[in-house]
Coordinates of C-alpha atoms in Angstrom, one line a residue:
X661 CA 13.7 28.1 -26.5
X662 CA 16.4 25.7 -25.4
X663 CA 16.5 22.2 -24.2
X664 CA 17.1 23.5 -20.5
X665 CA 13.9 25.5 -20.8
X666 CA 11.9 22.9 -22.7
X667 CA 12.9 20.6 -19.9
X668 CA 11.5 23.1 -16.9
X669 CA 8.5 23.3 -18.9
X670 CA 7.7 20.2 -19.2
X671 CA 8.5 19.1 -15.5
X672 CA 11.2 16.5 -17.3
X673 CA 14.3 15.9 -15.5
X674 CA 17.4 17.2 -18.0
X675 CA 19.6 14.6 -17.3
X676 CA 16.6 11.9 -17.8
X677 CA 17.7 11.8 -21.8
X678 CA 17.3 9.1 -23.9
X679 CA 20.6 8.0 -23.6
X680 CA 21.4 8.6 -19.9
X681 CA 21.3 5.4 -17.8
X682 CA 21.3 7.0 -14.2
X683 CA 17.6 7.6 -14.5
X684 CA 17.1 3.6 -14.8
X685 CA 19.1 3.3 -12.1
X686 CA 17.7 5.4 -9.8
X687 CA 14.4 3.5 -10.5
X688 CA 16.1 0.5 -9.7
X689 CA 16.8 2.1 -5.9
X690 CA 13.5 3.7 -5.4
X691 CA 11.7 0.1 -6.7
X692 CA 13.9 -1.7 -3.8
X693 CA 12.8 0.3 -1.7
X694 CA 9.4 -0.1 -1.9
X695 CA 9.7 -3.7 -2.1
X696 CA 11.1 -3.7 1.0
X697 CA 8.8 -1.8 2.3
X698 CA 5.6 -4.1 0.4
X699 CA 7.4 -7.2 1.6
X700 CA 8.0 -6.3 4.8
X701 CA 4.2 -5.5 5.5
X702 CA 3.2 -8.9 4.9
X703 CA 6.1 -10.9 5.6
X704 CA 5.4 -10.7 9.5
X705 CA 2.3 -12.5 8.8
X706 CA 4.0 -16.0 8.0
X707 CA 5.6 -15.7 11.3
X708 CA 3.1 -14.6 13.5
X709 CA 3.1 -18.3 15.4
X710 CA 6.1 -18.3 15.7
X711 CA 6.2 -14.8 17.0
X712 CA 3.5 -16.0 19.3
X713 CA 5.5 -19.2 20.8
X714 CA 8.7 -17.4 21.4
X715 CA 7.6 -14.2 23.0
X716 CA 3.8 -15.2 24.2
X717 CA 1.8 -12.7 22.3
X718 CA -1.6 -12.6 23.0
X719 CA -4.1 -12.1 19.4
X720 CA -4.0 -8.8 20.3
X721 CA -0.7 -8.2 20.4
X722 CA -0.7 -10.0 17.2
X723 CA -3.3 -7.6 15.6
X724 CA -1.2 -4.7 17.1
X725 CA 2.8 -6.2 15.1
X726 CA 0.5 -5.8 11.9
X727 CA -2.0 -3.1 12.2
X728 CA 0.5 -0.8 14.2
X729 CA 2.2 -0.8 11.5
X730 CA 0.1 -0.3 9.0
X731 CA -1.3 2.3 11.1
X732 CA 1.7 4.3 11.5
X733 CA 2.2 4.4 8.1
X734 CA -1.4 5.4 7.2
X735 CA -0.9 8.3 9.8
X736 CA 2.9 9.9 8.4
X737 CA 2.4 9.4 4.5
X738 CA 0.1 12.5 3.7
X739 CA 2.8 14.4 5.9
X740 CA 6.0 12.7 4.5
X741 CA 4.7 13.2 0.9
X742 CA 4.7 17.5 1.8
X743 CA 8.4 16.7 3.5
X744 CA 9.7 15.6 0.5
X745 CA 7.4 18.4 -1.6
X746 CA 9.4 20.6 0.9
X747 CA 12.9 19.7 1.8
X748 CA 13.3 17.2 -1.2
X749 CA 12.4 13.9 -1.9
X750 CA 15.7 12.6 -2.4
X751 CA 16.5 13.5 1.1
X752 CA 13.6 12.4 2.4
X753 CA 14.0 9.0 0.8
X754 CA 17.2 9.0 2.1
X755 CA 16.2 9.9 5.9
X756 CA 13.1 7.1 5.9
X757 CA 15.2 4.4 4.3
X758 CA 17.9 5.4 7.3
X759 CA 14.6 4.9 9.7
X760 CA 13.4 1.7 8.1
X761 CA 16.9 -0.2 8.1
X762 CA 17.3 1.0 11.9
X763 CA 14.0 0.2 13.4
X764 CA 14.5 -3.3 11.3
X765 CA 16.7 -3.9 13.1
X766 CA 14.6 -3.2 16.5
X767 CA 12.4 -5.6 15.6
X768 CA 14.9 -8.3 14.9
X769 CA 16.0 -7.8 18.6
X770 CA 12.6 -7.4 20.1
X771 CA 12.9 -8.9 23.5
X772 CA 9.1 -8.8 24.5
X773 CA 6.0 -8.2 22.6
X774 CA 5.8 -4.7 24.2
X775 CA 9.4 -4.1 22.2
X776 CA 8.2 -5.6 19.0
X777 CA 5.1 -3.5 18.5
X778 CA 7.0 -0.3 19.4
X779 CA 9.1 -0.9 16.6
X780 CA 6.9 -1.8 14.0
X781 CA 5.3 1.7 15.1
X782 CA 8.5 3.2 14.4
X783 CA 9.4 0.9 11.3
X784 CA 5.8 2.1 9.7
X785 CA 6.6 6.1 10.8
X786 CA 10.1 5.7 9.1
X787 CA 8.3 4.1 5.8
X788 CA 6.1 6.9 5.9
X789 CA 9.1 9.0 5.3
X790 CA 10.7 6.7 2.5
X791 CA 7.4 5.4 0.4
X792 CA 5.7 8.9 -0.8
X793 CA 9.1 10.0 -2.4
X794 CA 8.9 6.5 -4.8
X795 CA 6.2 7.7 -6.9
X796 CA 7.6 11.4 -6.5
X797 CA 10.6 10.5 -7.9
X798 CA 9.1 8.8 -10.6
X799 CA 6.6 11.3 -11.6
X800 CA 9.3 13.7 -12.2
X801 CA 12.4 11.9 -13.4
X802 CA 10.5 10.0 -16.1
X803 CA 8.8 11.7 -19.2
X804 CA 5.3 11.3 -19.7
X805 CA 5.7 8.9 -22.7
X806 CA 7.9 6.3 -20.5
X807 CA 5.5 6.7 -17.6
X808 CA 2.8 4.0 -18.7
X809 CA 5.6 1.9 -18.9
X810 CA 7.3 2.2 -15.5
X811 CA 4.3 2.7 -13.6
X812 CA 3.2 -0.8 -15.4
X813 CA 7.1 -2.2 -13.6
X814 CA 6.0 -0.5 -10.7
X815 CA 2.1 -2.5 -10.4
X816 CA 4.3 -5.5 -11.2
X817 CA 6.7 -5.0 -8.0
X818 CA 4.0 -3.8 -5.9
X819 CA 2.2 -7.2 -6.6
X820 CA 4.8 -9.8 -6.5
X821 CA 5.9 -7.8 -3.1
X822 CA 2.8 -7.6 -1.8
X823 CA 2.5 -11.5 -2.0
X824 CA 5.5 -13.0 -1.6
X825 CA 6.4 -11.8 1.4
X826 CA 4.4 -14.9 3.0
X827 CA 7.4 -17.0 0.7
X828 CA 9.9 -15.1 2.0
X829 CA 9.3 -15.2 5.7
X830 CA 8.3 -19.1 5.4
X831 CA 11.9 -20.1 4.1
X832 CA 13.8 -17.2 6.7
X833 CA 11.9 -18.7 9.3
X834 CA 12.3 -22.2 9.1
X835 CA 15.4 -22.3 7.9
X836 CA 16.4 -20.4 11.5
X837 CA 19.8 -18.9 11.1
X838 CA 21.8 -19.0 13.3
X839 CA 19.5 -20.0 15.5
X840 CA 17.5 -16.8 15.6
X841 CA 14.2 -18.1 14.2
X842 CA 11.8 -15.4 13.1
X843 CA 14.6 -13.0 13.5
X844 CA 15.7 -12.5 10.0
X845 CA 12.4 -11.8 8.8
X846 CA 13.4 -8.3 10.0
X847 CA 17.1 -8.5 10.1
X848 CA 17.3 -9.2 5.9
X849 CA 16.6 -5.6 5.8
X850 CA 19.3 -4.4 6.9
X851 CA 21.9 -5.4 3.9
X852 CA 19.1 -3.9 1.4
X853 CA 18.7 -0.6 3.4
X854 CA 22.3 0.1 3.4
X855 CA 22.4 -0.3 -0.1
X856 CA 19.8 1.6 -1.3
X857 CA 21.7 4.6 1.1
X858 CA 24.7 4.6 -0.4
X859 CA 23.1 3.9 -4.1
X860 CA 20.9 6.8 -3.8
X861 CA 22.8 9.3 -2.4
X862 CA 24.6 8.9 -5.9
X863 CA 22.3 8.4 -8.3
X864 CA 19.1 9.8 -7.5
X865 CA 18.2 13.5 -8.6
X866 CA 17.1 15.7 -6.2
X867 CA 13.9 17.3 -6.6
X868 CA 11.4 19.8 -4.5
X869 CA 7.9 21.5 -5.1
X870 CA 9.2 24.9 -7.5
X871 CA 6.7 27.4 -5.1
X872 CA 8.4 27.5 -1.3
X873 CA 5.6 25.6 1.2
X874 CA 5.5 25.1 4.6
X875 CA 4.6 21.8 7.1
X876 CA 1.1 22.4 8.2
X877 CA 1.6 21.3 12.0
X878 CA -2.2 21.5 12.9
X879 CA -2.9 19.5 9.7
X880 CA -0.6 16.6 10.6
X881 CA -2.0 16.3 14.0
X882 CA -5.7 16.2 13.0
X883 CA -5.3 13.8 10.3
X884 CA -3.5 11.7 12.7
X885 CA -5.8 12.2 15.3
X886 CA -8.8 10.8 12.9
X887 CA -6.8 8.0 11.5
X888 CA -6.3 6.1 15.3
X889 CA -9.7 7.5 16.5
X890 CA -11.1 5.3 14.3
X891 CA -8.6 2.4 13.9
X892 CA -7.1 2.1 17.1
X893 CA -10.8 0.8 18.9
X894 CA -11.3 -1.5 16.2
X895 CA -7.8 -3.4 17.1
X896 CA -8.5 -3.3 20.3
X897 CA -12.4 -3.6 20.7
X898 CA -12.6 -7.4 20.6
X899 CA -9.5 -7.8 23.0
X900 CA -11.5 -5.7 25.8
X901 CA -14.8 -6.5 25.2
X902 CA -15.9 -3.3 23.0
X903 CA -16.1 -0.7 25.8
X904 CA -18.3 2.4 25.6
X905 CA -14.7 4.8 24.8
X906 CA -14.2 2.6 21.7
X907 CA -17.4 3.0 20.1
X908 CA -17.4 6.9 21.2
X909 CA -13.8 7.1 19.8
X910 CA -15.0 5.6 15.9
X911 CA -17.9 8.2 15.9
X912 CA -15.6 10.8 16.4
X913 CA -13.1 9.6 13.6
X914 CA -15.5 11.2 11.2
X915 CA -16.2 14.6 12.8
X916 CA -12.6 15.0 13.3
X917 CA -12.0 14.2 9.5
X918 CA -14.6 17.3 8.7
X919 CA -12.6 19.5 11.0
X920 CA -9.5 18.6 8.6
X921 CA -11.1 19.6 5.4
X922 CA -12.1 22.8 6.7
X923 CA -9.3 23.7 8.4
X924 CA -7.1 22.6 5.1
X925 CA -9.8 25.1 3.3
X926 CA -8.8 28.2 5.5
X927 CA -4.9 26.4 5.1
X928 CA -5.1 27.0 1.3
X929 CA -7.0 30.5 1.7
X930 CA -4.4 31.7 4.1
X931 CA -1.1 30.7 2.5
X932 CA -0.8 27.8 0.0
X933 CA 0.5 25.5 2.0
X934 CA -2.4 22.8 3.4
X935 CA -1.2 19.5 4.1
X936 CA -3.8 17.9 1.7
X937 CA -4.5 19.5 -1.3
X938 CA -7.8 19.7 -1.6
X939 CA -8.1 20.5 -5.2
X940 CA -6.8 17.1 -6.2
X941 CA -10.1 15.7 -5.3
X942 CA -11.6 18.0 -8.0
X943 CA -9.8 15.6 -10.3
X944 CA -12.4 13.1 -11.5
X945 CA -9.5 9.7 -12.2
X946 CA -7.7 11.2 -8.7
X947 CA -10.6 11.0 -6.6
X948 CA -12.3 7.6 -7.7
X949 CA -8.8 5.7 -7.5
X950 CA -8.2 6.7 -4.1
X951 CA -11.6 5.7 -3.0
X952 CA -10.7 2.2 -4.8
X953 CA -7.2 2.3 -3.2
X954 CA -9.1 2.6 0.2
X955 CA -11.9 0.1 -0.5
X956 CA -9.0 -2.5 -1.6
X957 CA -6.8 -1.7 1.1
X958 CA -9.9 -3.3 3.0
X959 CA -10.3 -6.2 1.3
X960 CA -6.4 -7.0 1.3
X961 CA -5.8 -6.2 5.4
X962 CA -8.8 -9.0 5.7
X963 CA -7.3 -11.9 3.2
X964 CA -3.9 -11.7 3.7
X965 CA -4.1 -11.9 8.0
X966 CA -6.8 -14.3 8.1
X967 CA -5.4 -16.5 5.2
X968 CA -2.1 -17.5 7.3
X969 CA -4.4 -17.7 11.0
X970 CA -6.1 -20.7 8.7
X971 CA -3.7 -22.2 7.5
X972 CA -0.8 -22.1 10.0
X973 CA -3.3 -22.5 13.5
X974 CA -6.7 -24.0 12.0
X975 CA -5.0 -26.5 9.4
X976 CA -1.4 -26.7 11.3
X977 CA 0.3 -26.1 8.6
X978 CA 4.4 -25.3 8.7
X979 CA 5.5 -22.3 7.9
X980 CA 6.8 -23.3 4.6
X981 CA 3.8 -25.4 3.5
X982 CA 2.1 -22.2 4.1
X983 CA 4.4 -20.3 2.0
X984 CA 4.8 -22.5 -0.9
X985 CA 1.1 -22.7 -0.9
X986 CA 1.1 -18.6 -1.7
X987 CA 3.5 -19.1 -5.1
X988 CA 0.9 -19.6 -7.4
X989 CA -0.9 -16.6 -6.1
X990 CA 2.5 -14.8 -6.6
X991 CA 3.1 -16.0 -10.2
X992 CA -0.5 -14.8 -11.2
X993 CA -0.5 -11.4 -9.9
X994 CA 3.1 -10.3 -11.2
X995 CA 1.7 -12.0 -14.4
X996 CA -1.4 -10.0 -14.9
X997 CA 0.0 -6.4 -13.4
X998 CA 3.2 -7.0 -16.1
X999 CA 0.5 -7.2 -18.8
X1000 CA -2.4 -4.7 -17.9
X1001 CA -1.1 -1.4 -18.6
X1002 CA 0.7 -2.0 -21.7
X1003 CA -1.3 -4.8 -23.4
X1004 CA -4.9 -4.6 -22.0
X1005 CA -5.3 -0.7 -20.4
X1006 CA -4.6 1.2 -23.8
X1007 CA -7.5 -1.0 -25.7
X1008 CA -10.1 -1.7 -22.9
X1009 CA -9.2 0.9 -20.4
X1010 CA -11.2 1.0 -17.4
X1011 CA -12.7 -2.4 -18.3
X1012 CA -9.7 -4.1 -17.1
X1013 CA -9.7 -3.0 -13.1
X1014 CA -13.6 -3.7 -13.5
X1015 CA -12.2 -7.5 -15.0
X1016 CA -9.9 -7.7 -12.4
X1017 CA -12.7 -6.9 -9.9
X1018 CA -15.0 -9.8 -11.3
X1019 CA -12.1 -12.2 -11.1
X1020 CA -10.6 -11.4 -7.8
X1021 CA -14.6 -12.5 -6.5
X1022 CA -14.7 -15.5 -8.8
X1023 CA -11.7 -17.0 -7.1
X1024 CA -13.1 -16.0 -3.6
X1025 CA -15.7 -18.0 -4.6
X1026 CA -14.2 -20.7 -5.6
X1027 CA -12.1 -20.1 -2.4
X1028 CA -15.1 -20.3 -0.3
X1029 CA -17.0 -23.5 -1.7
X1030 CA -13.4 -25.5 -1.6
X1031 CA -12.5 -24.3 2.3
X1032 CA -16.3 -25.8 3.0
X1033 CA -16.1 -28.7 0.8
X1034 CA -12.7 -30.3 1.8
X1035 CA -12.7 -28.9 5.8
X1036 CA -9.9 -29.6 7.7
X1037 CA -8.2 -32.1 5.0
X1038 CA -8.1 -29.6 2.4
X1039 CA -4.4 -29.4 0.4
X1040 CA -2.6 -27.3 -1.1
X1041 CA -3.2 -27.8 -4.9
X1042 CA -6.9 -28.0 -4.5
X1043 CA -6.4 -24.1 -3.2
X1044 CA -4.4 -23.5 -6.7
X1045 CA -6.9 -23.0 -8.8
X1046 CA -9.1 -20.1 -6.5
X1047 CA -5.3 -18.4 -6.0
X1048 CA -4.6 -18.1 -9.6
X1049 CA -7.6 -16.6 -10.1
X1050 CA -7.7 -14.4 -7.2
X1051 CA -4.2 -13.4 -7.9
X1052 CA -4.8 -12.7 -12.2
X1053 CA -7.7 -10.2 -10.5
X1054 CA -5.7 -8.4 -8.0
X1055 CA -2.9 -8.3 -11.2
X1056 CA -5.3 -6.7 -13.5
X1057 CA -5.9 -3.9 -10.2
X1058 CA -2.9 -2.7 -9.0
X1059 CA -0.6 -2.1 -11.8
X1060 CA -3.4 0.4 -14.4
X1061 CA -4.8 2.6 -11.0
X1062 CA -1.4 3.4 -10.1
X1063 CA -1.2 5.0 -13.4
X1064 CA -4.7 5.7 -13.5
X1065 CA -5.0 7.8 -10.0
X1066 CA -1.5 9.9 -10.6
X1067 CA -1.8 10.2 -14.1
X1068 CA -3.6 14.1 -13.9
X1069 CA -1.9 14.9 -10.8
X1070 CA 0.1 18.5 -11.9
X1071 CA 3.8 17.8 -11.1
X1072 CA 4.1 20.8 -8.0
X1073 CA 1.6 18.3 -5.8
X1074 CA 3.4 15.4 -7.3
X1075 CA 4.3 14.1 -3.1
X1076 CA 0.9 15.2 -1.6
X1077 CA -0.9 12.7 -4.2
X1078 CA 1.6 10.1 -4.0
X1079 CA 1.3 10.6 0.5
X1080 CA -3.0 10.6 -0.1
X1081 CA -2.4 7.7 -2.6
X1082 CA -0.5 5.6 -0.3
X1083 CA -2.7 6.8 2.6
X1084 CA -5.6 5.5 1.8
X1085 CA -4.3 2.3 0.5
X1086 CA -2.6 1.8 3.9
X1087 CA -5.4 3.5 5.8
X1088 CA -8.1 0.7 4.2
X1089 CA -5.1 -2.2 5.1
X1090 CA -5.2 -0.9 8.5
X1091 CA -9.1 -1.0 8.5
X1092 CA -9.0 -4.5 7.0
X1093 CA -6.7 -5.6 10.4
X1094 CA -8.7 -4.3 12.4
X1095 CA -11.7 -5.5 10.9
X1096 CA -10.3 -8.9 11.4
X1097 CA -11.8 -9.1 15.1
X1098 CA -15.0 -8.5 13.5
X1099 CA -15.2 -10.6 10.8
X1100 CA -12.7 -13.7 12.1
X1101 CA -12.2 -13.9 15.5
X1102 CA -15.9 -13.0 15.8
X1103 CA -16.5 -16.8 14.7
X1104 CA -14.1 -18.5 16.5
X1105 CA -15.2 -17.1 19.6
X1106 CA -18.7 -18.2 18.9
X1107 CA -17.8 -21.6 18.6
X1108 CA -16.4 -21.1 22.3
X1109 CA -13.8 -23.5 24.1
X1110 CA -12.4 -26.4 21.5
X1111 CA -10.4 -29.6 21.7
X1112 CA -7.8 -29.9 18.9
X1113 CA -9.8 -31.5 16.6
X1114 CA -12.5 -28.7 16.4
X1115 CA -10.0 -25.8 15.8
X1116 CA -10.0 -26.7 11.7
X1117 CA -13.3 -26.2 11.7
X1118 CA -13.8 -23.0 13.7
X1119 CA -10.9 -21.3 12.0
X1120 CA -12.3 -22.8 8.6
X1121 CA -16.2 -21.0 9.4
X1122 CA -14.0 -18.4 9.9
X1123 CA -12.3 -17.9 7.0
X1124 CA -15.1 -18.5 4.9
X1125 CA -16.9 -15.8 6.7
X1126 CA -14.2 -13.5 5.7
X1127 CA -14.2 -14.3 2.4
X1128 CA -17.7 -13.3 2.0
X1129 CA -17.4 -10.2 3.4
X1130 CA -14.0 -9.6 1.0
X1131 CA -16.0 -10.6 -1.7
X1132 CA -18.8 -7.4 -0.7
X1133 CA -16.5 -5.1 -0.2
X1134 CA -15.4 -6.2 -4.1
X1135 CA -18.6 -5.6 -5.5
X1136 CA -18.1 -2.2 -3.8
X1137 CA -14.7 -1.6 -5.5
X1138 CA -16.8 -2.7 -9.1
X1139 CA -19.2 -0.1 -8.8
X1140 CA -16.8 2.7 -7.7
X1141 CA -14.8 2.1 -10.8
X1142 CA -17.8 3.2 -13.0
X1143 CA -16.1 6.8 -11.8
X1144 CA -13.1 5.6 -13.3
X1145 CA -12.3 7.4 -17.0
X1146 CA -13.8 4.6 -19.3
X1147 CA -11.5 5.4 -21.9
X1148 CA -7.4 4.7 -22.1
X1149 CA -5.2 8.1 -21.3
X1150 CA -2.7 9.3 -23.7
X1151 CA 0.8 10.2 -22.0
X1152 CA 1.7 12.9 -23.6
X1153 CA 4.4 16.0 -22.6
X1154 CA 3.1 19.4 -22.5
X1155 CA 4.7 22.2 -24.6
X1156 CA 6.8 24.6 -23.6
X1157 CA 6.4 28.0 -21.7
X1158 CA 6.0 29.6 -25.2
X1159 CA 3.6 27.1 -25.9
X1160 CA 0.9 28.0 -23.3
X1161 CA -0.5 25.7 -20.6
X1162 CA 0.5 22.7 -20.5
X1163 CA -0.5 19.5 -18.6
X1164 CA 2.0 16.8 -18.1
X1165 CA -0.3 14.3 -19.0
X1166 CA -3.3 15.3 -20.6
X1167 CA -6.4 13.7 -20.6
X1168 CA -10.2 13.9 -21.2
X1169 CA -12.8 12.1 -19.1
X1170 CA -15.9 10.2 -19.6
X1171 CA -18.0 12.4 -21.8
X1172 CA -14.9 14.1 -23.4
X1173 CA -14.7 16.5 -21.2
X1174 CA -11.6 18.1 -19.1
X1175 CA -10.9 15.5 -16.7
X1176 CA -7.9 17.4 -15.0
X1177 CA -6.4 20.8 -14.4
X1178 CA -4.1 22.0 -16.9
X1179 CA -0.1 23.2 -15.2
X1180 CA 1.5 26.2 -16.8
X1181 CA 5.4 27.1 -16.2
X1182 CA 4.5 28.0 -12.9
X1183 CA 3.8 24.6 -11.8
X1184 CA 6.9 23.1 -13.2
X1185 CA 9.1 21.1 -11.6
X1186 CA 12.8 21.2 -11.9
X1187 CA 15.2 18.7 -10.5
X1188 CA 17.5 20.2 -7.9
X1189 CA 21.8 19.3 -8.1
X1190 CA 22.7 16.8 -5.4

């Protein structure tokens, strides 16, 4: 057997040897990217008064820049994840980082909040496109052997985006260049898009699903049907006083997710091709990680809105004070996720997202009893110490279930896990937004009309009340983990065609038992020439 065939087999990419660079550098692309894209979802939060100043947004259209976003993008990843199974995810990748840098630049010319939320829609459909293929690309350019470690580099990006975006938009926005305020929040985009464009198209593999599928229309309709049915009320419930249509609309969210399944059944009966694949959630580390990635997705869409409301409206803090304030929280988290898969994950295994769990309440806690203790003169440092811990538990979480949730997937449904992975994720950030009516403005509205001096303290009761309910849906996230394997997986390649089935990573659950399907040579993956 020769090293071309060893290399179908295995799902490896042939040019991905030890010696060949392009590989590293085609990480380097698809890790911009989603930084970007992680930065971009939070960086709009900094800004939101000023937002609100310069183009008199109302709360709701407020909710609307962030959740529409996130919403979009929970509602196109399961469908841009079969794309790229489909037409190839290095085209894909292409096409939504096209879609990002363009509607970027929408949003940096938004002349009314009507314009602004119309383009984050389209920014978050156009990341749909571009984020599935990240993971896709990964799983298949990378032996199994080097994939602890990049997926370890990948937790780290994903957490120092995913918090200093805050940093980011503080300094672009009061620095003002050129006069354009909150402008080039968006706008910084566009330099990075281009360059990931032209860097791609050369050094990124193609690669496609090895059996031909097809885009399953009625699929993509009903899972976006479900998605706003059941976030789309809770965005705009509290705005219009939680009419009867909203509440009848969120009931229906779940019937319309059943209608899904069993159409994807008769999908996968008929001809192969469902949108979701189905028998991923028969995959014990697959289906407990996304229910995590969901859960968290919560409690991050609650913290990360609410946190700048309090400090920037209730406190009055600048823009930067807020920022700077988030560094610590930054450090921590890129930290922690650098260390957890190769340091802690192969010795204590499961134990570690449980740790980071415990800790990410701890400093919520701590959070909690400071926000009450100090009230409206609370600074800065004496926040440090709950961020650091918040951020060393949110570390020890995202980097190890990246790994931990793909890590069984078989290589030919490599962009339908990484679309339901991201879904969810994005799916329970949208929930948190949306949420945020519930569980923040909720308590500000009950304290009814204030003077100045009483908004610190009714964004502060606030705040603290979302806390505690970020801290439940924690203890959630601890328990579901117990579904987690309990014991570290061993990344190993799969032999040859010769050799039998092989999995690309294979790995036994709890009780020793098969914790994933096996893939043969029929479910290889093979790159495709640009």
């Amino acid at each position: 057997m020769n090293a071309q065939q060893t290399d179908a087999a295995t799902g490896a990419d042939p040019s991905a040897d030890a010696g060949d660079k392009r590989r590293w550098i085609a990480l380097a692309i698809v890790m911009t990217a989603a930084f970007m894209d992680l930065v971009d979802a939070t960086i709009v939060n900094i800004a939101i008064p000023r937002i609100e100043d310069d183009l008199g947004a109302s709360f709701g259209a407020i909710q609307w820049i962030t959740a529409g976003y996130a919403l979009a993008f929970a509602a196109g990843l399961i469908t841009g994840g079969r794309l790229g199974d489909i037409y190839g995810r290095k085209r894909l990748f292409l096409l939504g980082t096209a879609g990002f840098t363009l509607a970027s630049a929408l949003c940096g010319l938004a002349a009314n909040p009507e314009m602004l939320v119309a383009s984050r829609l389209l920014q978050g459909a156009a990341a749909a496109m571009m984020v599935p293929q990240v993971l896709s690309i990964v799983h298949v350019t990378f032996p199994a052997h080097e994939r602890g470690k990049v997926f370890g580099l990948f937790g780290a990006i994903v957490g120092l985006g995913a918090v200093s975006g805050p940093l980011l938009g503080a300094l672009l926005t009061e620095w003002n260049i050129a006069g354009l305020e909150w402008r080039p929040i968006f706008l910084i985009n566009l330099p990075v898009g281009v360059a990931a464009l032209i860097l791609g198209r050369r050094f990124i593999t193609e690669s496609k699903a090895p059996k031909a599928l097809r885009l399953d229309l009625v699929g993509v309709v009903l899972v976006t049907a479900a998605l706003i049915l059941l976030i789309y009320p809770l965005t705009r419930g509290r705005e219009l006083d939680w009419p009867l249509w909203g509440h009848l609309m969120m009931a229906a969210s779940p019937l319309v997710f059943a209608a899904l399944v069993g159409y994807e059944r008769y999908k996968t009966r008929k001809d192969g091709s469902p949108l979701v694949e189905l028998s991923l959630f028969r995959v014990k580390s697959f289906a407990a990680g996304v229910t995590v990635q969901l859960t968290f997705g919560i409690v991050l869409g609650i913290f990360f809105l609410v946190w700048t409301l309090y400090m920037q409206i209730g406190l009055g803090w600048s823009a930067l004070k807020a920022g700077l304030t988030g560094v610590p929280f930054s450090i921590a988290v890129s930290a922690a996720a650098g260390m957890s898969v190769q340091l802690f994950v192969p010795r204590f295994g499961r134990k570690v997202l449980q740790t980071g769990a415990l800790t990410m309440i701890a400093g919520i806690l701590v959070y909690f009893f400071a926000a009450g203790r100090y009230g409206a003169d609370i600074a800065p440092w004496q926040m440090i110490p709950a961020l650091v811990v918040m951020g060393l538990g949110m570390g020890l979480i995202v980097a190890p279930l990246t790994d931990a949730v793909l890590s069984e997937v078989p290589k030919e449904h490599a962009g339908s896990a990484s679309g339901l992975i991201n879904t969810t994720g994005q799916m329970g950030n949208a929930l948190g937004l949306g949420l945020v009516s519930v569980v923040f403005f909720s308590v500000v509205d009950e304290r009814g009309p204030k003077v100045p001096q009483e908004v610190a303290a009714a964004f502060t009761d606030a705040f603290r009340n979302s806390l505690g309910w970020a801290a439940v849906v924690l203890a959630v996230i601890f328990l579901v983990m117990f579904a987690l394997p309990a014991k570290p997986k061993q990344h190993l390649e799969g032999g040859g065609p010769d050799d039998g089935p092989a999995a690309p990573l294979p790995q036994t659950g709890t009780a020793g038992e098969p914790a994933g399907p096996a893939v043969g040579k029929d479910a290889v993956e093979a790159p495709v020439p640009a």
